[in-house]
C-alpha positions as semicolon CSV with decimal commas, in nm:
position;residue;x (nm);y (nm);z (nm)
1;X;-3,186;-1,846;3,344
2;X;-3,052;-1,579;3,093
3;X;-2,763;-1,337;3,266
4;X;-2,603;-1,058;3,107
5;X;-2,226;-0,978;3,172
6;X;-2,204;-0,600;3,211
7;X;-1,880;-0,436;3,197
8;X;-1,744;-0,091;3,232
9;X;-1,355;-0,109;3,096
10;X;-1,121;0,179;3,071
11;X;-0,773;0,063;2,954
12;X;-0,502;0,224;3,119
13;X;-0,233;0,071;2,829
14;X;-0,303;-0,048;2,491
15;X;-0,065;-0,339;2,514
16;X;-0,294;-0,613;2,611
17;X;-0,582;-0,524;2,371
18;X;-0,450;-0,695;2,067
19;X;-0,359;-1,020;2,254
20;X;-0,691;-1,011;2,442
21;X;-0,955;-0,992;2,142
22;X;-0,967;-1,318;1,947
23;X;-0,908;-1,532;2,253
24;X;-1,188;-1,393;2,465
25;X;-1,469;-1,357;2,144
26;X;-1,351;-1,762;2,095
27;X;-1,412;-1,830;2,468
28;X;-1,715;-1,622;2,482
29;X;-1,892;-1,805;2,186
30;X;-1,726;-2,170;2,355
31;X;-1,931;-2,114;2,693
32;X;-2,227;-2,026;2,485
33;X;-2,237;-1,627;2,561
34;X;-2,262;-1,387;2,272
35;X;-2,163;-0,997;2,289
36;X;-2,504;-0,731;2,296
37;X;-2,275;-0,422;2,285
38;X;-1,914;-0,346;2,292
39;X;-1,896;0,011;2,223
40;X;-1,745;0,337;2,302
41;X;-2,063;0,526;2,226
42;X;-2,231;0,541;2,522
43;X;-2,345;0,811;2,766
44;X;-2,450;0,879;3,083
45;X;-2,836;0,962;3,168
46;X;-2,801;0,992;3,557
47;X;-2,625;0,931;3,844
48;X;-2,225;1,048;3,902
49;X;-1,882;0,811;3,929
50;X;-1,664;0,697;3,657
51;X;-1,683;0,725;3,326
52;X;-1,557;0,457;3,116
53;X;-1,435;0,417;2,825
54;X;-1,581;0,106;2,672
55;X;-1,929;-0,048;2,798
56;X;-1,941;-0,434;2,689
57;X;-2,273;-0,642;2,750
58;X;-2,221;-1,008;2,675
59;X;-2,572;-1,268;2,721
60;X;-2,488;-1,573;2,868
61;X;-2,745;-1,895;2,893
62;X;-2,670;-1,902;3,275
63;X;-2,534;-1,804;3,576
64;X;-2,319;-2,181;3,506
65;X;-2,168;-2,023;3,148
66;X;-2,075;-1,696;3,254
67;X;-1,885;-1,863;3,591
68;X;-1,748;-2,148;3,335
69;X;-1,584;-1,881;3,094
70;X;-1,446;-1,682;3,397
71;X;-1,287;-1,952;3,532
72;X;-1,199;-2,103;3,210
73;X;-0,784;-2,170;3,249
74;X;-0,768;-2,054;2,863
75;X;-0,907;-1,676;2,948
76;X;-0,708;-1,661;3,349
77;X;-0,380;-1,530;3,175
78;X;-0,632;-1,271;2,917
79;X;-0,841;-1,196;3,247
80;X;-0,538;-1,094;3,416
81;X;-0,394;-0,899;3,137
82;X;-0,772;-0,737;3,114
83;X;-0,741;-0,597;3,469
84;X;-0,391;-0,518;3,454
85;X;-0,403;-0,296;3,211
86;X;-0,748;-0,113;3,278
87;X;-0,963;-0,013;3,551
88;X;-1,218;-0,282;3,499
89;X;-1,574;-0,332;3,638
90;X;-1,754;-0,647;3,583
91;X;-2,163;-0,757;3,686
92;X;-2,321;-1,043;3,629
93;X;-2,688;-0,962;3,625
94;X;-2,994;-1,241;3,645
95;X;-3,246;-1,153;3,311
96;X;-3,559;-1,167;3,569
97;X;-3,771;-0,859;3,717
98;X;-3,729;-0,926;4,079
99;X;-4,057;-0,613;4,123
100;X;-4,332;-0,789;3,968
């Protein structure tokens, strides 16, 4: 089944950005997910908390790739830079309407 990585990221230093970029686009596209959106231009139509600063969506071709790539000892040392340096928030969302 389809999931969708959802991620609200708001980078509290710069310093791992350039480091973090080509590694996790390679290990994306390696587990088989491809990026939706990874934008600053988003808003917010309801609800209150935290705004972040960059919303990335990233489709994976299962629940199996998305764990495989987060586990993946190649992105560990990116992943930690990644929520070093930013307040991070990460869902992994099923592609299935659970109200029909």
């Amino acid at each position: 089944m389809t999931c969708y990585s959802v991620l609200a990221v708001t980078p509290t230093t710069d310093d791992w950005v350039p480091d973090y970029i080509g590694p996790a686009n390679e290990l994306v596209a390696r587990h088989g997910g491809r990026y939706l959106a990874r934008t600053a231009s988003h808003e917010r139509l309801e609800g209150e908390g935290e705004d972040a600063a960059l919303r990335i969506v990233i489709e994976w071709p299962s629940k199996e790739a998305a764990m495989a790539f987060m586990n993946d000892p190649a992105y560990l040392p990116h992943l930690k830079a990644r929520t070093a340096g930013s307040h991070s928030h990460h869902f992994l969302i099923e592609g299935k309407d659970d109200l029909t």
